[in-house]
C-alpha positions as YAML, in Angstrom:
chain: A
units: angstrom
residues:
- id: 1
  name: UNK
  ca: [2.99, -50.42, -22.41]
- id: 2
  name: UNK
  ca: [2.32, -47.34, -20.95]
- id: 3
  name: UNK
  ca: [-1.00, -46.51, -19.05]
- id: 4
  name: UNK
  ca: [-3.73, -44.25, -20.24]
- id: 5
  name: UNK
  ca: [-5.09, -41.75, -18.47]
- id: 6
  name: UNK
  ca: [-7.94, -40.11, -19.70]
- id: 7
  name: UNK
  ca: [-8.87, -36.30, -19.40]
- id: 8
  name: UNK
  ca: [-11.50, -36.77, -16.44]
- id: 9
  name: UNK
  ca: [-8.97, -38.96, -14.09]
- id: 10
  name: UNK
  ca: [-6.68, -36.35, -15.29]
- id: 11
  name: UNK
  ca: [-9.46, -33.75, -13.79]
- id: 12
  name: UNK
  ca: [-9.81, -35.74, -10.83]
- id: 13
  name: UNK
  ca: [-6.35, -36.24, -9.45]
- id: 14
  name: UNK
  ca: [-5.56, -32.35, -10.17]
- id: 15
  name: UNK
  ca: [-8.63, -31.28, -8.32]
- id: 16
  name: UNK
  ca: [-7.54, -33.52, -5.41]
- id: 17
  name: UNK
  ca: [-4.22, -32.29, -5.14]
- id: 18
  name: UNK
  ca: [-5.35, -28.41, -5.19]
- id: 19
  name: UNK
  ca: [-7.79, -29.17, -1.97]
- id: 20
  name: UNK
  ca: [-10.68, -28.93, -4.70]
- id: 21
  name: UNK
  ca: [-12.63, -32.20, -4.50]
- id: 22
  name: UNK
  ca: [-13.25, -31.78, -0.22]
- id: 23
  name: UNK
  ca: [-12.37, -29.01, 1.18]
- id: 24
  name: UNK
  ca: [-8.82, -29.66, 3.74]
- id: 25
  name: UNK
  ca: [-8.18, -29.08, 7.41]
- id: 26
  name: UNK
  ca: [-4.96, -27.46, 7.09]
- id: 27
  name: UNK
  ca: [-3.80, -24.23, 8.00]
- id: 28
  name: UNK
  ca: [-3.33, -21.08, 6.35]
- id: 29
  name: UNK
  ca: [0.82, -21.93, 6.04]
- id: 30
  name: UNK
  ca: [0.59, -25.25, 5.21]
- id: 31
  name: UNK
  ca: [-2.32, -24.62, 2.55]
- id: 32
  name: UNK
  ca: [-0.17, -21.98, 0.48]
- id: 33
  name: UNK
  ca: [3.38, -24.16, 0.73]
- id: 34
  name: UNK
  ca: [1.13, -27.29, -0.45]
- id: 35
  name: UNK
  ca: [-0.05, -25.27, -2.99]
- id: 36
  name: UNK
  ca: [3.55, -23.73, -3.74]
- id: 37
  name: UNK
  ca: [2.02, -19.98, -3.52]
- id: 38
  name: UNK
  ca: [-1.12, -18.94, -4.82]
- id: 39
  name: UNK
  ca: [-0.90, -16.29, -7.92]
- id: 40
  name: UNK
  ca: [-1.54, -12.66, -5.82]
- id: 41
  name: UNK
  ca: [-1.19, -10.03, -8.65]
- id: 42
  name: UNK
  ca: [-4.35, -8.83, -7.30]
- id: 43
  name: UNK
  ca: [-4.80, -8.19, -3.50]
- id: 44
  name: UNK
  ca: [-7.71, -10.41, -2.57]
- id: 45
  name: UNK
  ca: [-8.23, -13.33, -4.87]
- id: 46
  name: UNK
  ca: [-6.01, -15.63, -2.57]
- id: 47
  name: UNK
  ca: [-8.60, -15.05, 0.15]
- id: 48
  name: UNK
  ca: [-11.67, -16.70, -1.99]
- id: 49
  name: UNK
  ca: [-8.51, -18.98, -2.91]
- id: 50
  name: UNK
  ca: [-7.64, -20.32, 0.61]
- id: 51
  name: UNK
  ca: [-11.87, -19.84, 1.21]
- id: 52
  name: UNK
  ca: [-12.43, -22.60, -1.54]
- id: 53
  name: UNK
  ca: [-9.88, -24.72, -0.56]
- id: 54
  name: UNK
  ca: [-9.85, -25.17, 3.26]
- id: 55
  name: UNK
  ca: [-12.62, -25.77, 6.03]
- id: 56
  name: UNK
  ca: [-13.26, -23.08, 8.07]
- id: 57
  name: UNK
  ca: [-11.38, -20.23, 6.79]
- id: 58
  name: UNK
  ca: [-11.57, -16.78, 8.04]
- id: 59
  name: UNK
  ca: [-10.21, -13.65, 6.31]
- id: 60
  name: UNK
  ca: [-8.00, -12.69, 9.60]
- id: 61
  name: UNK
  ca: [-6.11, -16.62, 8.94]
- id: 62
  name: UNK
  ca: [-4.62, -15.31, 5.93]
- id: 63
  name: UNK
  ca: [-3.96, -11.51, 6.97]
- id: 64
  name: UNK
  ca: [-2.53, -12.41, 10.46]
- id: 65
  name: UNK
  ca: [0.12, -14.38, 8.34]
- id: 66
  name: UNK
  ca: [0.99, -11.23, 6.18]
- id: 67
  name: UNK
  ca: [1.00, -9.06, 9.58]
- id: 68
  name: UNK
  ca: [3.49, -11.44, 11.24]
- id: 69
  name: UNK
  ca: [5.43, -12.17, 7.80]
- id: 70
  name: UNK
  ca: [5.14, -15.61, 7.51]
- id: 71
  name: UNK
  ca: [3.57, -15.38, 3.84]
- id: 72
  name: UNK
  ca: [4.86, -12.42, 1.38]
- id: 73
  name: UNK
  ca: [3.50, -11.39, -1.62]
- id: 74
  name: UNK
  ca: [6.62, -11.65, -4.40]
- id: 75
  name: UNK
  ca: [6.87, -12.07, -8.25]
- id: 76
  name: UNK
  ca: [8.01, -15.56, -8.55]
- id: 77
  name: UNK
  ca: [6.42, -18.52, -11.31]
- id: 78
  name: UNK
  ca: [6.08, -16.73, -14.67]
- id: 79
  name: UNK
  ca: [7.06, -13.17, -13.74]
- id: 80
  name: UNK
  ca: [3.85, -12.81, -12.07]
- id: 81
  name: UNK
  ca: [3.22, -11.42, -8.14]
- id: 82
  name: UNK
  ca: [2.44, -14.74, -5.84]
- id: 83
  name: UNK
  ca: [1.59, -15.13, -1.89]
- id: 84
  name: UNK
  ca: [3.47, -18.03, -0.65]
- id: 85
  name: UNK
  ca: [5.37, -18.70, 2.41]
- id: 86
  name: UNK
  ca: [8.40, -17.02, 4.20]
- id: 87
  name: UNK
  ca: [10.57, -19.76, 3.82]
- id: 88
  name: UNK
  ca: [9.13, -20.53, 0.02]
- id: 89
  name: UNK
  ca: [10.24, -17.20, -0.40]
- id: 90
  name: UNK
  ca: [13.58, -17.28, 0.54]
- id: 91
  name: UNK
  ca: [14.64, -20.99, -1.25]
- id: 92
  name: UNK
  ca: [12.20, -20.21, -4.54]
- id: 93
  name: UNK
  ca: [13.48, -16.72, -5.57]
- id: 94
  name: UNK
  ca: [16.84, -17.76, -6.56]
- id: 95
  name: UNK
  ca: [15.19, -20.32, -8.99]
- id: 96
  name: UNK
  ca: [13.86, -17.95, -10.49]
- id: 97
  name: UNK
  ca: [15.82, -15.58, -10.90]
- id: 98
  name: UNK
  ca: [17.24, -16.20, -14.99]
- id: 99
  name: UNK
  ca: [13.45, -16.71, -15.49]
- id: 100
  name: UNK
  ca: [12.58, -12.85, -14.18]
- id: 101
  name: UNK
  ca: [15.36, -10.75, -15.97]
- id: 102
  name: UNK
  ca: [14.43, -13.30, -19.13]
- id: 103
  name: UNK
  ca: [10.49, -11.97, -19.13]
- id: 104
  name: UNK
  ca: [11.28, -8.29, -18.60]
- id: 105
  name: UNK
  ca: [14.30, -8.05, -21.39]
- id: 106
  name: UNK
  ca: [11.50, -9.83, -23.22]
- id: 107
  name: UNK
  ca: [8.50, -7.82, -22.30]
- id: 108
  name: UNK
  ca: [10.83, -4.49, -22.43]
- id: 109
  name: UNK
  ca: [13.49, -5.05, -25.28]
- id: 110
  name: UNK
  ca: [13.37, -1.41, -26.95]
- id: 111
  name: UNK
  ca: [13.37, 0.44, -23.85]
- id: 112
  name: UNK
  ca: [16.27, -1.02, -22.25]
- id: 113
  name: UNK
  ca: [19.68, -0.98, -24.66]
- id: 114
  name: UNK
  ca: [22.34, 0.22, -22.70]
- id: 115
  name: UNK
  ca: [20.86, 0.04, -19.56]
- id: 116
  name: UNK
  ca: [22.81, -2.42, -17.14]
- id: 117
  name: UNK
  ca: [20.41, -4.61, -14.93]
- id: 118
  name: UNK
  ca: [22.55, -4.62, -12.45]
- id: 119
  name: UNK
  ca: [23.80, -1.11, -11.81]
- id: 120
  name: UNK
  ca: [19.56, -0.28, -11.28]
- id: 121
  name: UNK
  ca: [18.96, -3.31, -9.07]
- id: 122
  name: UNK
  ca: [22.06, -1.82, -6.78]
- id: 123
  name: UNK
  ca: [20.63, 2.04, -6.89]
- id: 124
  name: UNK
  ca: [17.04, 0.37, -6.00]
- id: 125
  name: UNK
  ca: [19.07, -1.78, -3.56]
- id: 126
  name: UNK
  ca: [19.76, 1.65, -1.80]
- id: 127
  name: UNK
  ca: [16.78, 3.24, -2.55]
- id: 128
  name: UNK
  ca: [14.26, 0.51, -0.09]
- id: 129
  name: UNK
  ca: [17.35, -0.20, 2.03]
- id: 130
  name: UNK
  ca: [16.44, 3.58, 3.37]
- id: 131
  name: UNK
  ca: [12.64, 3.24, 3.81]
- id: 132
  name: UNK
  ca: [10.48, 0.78, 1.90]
- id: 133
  name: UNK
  ca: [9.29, 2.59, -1.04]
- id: 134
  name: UNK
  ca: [5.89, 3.06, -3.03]
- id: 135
  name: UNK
  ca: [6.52, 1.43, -6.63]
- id: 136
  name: UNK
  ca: [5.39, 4.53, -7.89]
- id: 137
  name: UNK
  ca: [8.20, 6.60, -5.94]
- id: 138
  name: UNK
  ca: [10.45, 3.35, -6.86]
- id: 139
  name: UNK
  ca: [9.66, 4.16, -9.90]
- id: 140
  name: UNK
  ca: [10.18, 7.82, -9.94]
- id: 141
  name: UNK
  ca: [13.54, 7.72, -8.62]
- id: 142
  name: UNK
  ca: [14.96, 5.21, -10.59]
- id: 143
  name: UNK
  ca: [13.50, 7.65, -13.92]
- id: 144
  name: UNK
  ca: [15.62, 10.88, -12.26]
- id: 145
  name: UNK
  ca: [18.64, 8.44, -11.95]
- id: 146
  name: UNK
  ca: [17.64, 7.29, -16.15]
- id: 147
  name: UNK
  ca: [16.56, 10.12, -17.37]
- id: 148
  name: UNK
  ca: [14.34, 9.58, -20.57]
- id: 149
  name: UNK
  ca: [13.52, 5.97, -20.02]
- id: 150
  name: UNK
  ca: [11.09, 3.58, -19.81]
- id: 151
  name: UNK
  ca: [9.60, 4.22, -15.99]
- id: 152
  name: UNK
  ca: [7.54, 0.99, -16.07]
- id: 153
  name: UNK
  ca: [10.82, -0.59, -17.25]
- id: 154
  name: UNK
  ca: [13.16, 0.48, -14.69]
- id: 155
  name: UNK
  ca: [10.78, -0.63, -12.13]
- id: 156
  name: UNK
  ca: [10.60, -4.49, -13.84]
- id: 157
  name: UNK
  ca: [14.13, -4.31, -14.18]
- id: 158
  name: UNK
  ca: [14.32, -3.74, -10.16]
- id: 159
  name: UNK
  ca: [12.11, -6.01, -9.61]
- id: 160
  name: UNK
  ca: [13.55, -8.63, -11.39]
- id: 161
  name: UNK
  ca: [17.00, -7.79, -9.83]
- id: 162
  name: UNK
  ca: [15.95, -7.59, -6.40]
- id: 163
  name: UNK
  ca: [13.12, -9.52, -4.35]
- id: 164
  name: UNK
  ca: [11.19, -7.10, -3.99]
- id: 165
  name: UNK
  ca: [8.16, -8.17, -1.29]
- id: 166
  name: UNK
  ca: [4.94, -6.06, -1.14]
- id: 167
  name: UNK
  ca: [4.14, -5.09, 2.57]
- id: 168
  name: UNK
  ca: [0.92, -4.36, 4.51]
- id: 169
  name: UNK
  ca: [-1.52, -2.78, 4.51]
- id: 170
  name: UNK
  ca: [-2.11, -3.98, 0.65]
- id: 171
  name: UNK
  ca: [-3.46, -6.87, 0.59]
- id: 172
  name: UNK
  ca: [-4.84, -7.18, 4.02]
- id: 173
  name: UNK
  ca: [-8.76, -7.96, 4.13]
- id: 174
  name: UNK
  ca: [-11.08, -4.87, 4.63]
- id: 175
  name: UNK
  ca: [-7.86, -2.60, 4.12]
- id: 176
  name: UNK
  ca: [-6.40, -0.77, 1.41]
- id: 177
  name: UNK
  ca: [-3.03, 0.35, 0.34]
- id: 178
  name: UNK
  ca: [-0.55, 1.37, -2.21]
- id: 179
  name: UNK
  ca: [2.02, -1.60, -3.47]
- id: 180
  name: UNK
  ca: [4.98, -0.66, -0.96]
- id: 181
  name: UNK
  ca: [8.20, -2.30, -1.84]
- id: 182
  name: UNK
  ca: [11.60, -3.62, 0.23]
- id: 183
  name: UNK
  ca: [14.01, -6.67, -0.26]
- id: 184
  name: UNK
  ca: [12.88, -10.20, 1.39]
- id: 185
  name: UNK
  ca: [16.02, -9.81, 3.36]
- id: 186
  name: UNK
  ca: [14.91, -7.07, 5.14]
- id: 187
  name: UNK
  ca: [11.33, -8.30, 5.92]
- id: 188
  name: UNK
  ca: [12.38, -11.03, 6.85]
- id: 189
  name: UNK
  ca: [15.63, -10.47, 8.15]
- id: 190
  name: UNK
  ca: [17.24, -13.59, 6.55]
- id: 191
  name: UNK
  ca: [18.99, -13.88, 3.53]
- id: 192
  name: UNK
  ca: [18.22, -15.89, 0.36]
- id: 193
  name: UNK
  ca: [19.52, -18.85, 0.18]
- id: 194
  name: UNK
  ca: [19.76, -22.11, -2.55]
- id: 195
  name: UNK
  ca: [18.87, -25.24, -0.42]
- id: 196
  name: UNK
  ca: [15.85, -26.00, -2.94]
- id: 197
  name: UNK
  ca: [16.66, -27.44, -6.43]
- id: 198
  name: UNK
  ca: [14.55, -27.46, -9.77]
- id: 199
  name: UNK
  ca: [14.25, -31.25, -8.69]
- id: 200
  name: UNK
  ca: [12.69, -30.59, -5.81]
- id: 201
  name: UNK
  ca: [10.47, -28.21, -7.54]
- id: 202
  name: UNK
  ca: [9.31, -30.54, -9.87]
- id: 203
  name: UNK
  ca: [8.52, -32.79, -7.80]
- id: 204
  name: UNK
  ca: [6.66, -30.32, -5.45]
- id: 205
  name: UNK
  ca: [4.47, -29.25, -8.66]
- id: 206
  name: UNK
  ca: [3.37, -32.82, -9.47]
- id: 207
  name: UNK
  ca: [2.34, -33.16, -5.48]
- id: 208
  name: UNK
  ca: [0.71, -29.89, -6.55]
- id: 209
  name: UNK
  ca: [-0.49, -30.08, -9.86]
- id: 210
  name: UNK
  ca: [0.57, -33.60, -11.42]
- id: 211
  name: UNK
  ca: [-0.20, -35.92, -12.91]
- id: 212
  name: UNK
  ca: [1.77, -33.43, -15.78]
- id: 213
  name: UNK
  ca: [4.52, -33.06, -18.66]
- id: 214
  name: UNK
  ca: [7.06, -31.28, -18.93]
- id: 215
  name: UNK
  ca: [5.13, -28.86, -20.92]
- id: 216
  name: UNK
  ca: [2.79, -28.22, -18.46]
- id: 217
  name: UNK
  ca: [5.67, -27.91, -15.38]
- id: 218
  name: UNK
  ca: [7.43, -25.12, -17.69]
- id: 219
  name: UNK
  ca: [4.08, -23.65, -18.41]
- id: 220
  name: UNK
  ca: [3.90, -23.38, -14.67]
- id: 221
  name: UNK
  ca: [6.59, -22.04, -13.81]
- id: 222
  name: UNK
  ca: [8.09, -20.05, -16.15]
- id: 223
  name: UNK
  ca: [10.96, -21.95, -16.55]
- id: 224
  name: UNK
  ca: [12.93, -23.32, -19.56]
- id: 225
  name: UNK
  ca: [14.84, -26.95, -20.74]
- id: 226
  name: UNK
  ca: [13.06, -29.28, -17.57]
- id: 227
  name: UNK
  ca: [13.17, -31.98, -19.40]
- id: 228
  name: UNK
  ca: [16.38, -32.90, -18.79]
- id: 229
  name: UNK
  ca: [15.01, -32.34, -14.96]
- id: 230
  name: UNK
  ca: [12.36, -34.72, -15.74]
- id: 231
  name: UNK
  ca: [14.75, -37.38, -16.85]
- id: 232
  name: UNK
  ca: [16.96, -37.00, -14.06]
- id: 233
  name: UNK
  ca: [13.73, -37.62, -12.06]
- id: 234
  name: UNK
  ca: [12.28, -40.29, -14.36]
- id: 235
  name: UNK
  ca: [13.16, -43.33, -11.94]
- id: 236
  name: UNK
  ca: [11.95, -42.02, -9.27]
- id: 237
  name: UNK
  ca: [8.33, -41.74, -10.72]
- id: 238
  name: UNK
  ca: [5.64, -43.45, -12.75]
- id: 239
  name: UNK
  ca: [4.50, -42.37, -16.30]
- id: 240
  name: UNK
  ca: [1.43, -42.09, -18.23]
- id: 241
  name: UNK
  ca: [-0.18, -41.03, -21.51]
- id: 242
  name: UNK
  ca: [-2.63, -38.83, -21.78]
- id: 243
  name: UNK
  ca: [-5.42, -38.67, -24.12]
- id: 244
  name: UNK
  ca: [-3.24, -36.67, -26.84]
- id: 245
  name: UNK
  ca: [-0.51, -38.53, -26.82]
- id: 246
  name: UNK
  ca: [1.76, -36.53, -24.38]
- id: 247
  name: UNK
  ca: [3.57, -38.38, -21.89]
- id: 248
  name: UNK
  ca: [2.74, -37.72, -18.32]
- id: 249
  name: UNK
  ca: [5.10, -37.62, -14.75]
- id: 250
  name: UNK
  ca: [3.58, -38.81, -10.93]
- id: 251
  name: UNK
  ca: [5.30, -39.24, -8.08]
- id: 252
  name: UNK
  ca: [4.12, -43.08, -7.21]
- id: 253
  name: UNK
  ca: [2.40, -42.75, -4.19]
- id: 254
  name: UNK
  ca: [0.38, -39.37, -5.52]
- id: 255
  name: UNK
  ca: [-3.36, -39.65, -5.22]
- id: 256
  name: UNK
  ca: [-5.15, -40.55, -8.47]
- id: 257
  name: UNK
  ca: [-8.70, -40.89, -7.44]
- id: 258
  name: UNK
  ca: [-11.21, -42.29, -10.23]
- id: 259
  name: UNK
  ca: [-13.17, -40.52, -12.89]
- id: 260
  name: UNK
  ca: [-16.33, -41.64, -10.77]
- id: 261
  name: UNK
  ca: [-15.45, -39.38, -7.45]
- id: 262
  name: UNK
  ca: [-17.94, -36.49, -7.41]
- id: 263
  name: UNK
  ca: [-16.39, -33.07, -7.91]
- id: 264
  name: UNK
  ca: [-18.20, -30.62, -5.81]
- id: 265
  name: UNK
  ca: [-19.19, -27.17, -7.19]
- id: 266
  name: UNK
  ca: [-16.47, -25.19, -6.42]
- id: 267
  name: UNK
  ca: [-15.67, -20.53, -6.56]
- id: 268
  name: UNK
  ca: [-12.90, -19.88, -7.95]
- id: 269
  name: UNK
  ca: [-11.37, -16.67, -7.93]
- id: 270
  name: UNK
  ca: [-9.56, -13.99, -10.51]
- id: 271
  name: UNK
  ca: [-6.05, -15.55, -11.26]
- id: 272
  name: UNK
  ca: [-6.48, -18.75, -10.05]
- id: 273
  name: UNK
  ca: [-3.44, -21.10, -10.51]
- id: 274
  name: UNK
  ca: [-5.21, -24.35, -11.72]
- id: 275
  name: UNK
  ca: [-6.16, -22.52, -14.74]
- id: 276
  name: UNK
  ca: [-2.54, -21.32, -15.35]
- id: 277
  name: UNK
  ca: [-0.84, -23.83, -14.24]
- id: 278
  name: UNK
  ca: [-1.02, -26.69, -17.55]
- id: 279
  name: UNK
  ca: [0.27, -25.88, -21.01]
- id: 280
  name: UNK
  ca: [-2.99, -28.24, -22.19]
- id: 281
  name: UNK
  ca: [-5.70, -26.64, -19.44]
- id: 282
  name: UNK
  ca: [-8.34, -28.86, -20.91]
- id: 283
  name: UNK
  ca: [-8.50, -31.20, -17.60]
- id: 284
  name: UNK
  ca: [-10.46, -28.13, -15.71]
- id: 285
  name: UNK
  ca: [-10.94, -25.45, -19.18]
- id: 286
  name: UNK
  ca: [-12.27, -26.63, -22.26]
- id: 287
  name: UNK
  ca: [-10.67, -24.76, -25.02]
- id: 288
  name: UNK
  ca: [-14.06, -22.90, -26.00]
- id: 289
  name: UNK
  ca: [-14.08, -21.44, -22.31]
- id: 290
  name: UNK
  ca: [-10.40, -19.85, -22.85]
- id: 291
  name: UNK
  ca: [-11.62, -16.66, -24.11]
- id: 292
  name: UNK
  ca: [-14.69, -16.55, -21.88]
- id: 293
  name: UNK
  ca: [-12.24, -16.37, -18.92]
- id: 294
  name: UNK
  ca: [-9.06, -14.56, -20.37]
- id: 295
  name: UNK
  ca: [-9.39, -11.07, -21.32]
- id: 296
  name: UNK
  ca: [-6.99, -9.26, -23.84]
- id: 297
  name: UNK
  ca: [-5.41, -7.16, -20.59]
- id: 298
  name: UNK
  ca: [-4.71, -10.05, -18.64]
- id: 299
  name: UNK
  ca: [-7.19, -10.68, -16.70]
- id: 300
  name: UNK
  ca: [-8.36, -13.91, -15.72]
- id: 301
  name: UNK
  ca: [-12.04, -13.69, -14.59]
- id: 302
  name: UNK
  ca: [-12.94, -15.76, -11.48]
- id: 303
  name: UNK
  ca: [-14.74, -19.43, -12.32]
- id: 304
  name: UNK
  ca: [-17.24, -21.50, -11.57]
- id: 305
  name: UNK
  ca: [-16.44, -25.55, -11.54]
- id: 306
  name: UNK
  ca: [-19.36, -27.47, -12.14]
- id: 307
  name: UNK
  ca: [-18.29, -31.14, -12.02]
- id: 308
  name: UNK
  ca: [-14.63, -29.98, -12.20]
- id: 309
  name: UNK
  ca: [-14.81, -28.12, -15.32]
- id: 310
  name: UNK
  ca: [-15.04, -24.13, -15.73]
- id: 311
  name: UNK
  ca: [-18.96, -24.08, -16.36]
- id: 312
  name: UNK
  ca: [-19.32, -19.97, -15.87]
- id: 313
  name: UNK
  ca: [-18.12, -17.00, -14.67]
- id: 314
  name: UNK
  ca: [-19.35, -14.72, -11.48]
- id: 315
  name: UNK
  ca: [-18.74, -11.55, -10.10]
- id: 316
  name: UNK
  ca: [-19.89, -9.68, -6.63]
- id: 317
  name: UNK
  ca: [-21.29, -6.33, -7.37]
- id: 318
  name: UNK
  ca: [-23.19, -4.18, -4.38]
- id: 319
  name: UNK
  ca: [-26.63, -2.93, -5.90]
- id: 320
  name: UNK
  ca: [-27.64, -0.42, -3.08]
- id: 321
  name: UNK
  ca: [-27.30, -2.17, 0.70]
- id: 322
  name: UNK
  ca: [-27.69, -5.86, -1.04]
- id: 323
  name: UNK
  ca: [-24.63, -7.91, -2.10]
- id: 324
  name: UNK
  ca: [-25.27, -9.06, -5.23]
- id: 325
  name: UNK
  ca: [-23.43, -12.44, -6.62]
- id: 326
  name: UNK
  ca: [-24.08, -13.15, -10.54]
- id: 327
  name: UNK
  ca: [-23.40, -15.74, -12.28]
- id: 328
  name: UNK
  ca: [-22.69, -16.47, -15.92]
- id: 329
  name: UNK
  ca: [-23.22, -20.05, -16.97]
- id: 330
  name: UNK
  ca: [-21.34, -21.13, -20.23]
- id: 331
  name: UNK
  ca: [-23.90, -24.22, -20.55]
- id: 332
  name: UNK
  ca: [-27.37, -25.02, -19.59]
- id: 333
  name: UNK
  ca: [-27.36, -26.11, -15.51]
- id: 334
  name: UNK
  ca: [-29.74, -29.08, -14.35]
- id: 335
  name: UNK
  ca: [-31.85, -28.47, -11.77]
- id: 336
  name: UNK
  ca: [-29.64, -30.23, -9.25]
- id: 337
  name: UNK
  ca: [-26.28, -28.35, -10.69]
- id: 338
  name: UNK
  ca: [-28.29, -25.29, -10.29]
- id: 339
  name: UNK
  ca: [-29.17, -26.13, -6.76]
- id: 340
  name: UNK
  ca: [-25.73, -26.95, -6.05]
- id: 341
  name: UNK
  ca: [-24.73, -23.63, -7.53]
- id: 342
  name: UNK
  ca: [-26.95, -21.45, -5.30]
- id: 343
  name: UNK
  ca: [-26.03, -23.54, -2.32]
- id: 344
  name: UNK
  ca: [-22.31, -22.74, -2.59]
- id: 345
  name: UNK
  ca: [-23.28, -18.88, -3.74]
- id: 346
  name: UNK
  ca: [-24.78, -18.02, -0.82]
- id: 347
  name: UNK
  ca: [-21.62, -19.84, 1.30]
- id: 348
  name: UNK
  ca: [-19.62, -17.86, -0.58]
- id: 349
  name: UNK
  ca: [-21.82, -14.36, -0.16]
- id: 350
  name: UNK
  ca: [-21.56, -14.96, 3.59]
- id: 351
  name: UNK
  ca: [-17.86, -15.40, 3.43]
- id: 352
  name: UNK
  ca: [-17.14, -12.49, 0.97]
- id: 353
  name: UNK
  ca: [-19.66, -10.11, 2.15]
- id: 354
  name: UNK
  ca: [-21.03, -10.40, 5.90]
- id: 355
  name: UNK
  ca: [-21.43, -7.01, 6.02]
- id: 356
  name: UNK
  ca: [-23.83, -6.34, 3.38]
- id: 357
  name: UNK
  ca: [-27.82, -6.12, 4.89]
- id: 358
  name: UNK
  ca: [-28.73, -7.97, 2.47]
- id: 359
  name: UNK
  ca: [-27.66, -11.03, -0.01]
- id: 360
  name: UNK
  ca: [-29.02, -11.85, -2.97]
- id: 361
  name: UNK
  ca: [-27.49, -14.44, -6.43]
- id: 362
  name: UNK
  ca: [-28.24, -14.14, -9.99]
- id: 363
  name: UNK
  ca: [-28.11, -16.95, -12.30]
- id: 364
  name: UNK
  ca: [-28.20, -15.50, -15.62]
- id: 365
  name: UNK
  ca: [-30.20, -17.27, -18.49]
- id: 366
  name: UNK
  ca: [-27.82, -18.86, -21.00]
- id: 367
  name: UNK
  ca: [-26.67, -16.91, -24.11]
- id: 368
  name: UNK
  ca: [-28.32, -18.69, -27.42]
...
């Protein structure tokens, strides 16, 4: 018979695997390739990211890596921008790539008959060969070259043609700057290439993410028909049921810690990837807190994790010279919770805001 595991060891083992139940001694490299990239559609949530996750982390850790190109910012798992490693980079885009002209034909369909994705992925080729280009000017160029098109269209159709890497300044701490656009080949001055497999992906997401279905893998990634990836896999791992039914892949050796291990409050930021990352969330998101946390634009609002389950939202706002960190509790907090909660706030004020003269956090009473 198969095992049962139930939704809190389910919690547990996830929260382990994404450096969430202590935080880990790694570096910045090996954090984001553990992780397999950390969603980066914004510029600065994979800072609080990597802060949550690892001891000792330093906004310069992550930024020195963009500087000397060893992580890239790059649309990769569902069509969406990610940070993840040079050589992740290189060996994931090619996955990917069916995936990425799939979401914008999808996303774009009435803008786009007669257009040919590959005669504006060879113009943009040209285009960021010259000089790495602004998406806007990207964007502008490729609309002179289709006249009467789509422009936000002809830039997704680039992007999913071409790797297109975002370069500094955006995205480097205390900086700002324009998304600025060139092929991973030229960053990096290496070419793609296909050493990694969808099996080896799969099995990297369960180190990542498991235990999981196949559901929640193609949920994860974007990608279609893993099951029969999955069953090519099967003897090579161990199998569960979870509380609905659904059957559930490990790799063997994969920590599984029990429902009894504390799970320490815990930041998370805007786009996190444990919240994206399951086709059934309800391990770290009850189903009520879906709509407290995903707006109608896309947005997904940084979380609190109160005993490994979103328990509130939060948000830094400067009032004056004071940093000022509220927080919106979906439940009542106990004393201790609450305690916990302020404890980690003000960690998390003197990571995000060191500058400010003055600190201050703001529990907010709890709708009726």
């Amino acid at each position: 018979m198969t095992p049962e595991l139930t939704n809190r060891e389910c919690n547990r083992a996830t929260l382990d695997r994404q450096l969430l139940l202590r935080r880990a001694d790694l570096d910045v490299l090996a954090a984001v390739e553990h992780l397999i990239g950390l969603q980066a559609q914004a510029p600065f949530p994979p800072y609080t990211g990597l802060w949550t996750r690892l001891t000792d982390f330093r906004p310069a850790d992550l930024a020195n890596r963009l500087l000397d190109r060893s992580v890239v910012r790059i649309a990769l798992m569902r069509g969406t921008v990610h940070l993840v490693s040079a050589a992740d980079c290189l060996t994931l885009r090619p996955l990917h790539q069916s995936m990425l002209e799939r979401v914008v034909r999808t996303a774009h369909r009435t803008h786009l008959d007669g257009i040919e994705f590959a005669d504006v992925a060879e113009y943009a080729r040209t285009l960021v060969d010259e000089k790495p280009r602004s998406t806007t000017e990207l964007a502008t160029l490729l609309l002179a070259r289709w006249p009467g098109r789509d422009r936000q269209a002809l830039l997704n159709v680039a992007r999913s043609g071409l790797p297109l890497v975002q370069l500094p300044p955006r995205a480097i701490w205390g900086r700002s700057g324009q998304a600025t656009v060139t092929t991973a080949q030229t960053w990096l001055d290496r070419p793609l290439h296909s050493t990694s497999t969808l099996d080896a992906l799969v099995l990297r997401y369960l180190a990542a993410f498991g235990p999981a279905s196949v559901a929640d893998a193609q949920k994860w990634s974007g990608l279609t028909r893993l099951g029969e990836i999955f069953d090519r896999l099967r003897p090579d791992l161990i199998t569960f049921r979870a509380e609905t039914g659904a059957e559930l892949f490990d790799l063997p050796d994969a920590p599984r810690p029990g429902p009894d291990i504390d799970a320490p409050v815990r930041f998370l930021p805007d786009f996190d990837n444990i919240l994206l990352s399951h086709a059934d969330p309800s391990r770290i998101m009850p189903a009520e807190h879906r709509a407290k946390l995903f707006t109608v634009n896309g947005i997904i609002r940084a979380a609190l994790l109160v005993d490994g389950r979103t328990s509130g939202q939060w948000q830094i706002t400067r009032e004056a010279k004071t940093a000022v960190l509220t927080i919106h509790p979906f439940g009542r907090l106990s004393t201790n919770d609450k305690r916990q909660v302020e404890k980690e706030g003000a960690n998390l004020l003197a990571f995000a805001e060191d500058k400010a003269e003055a600190q201050a956090i703001r529990i907010l009473p709890v709708a009726d």
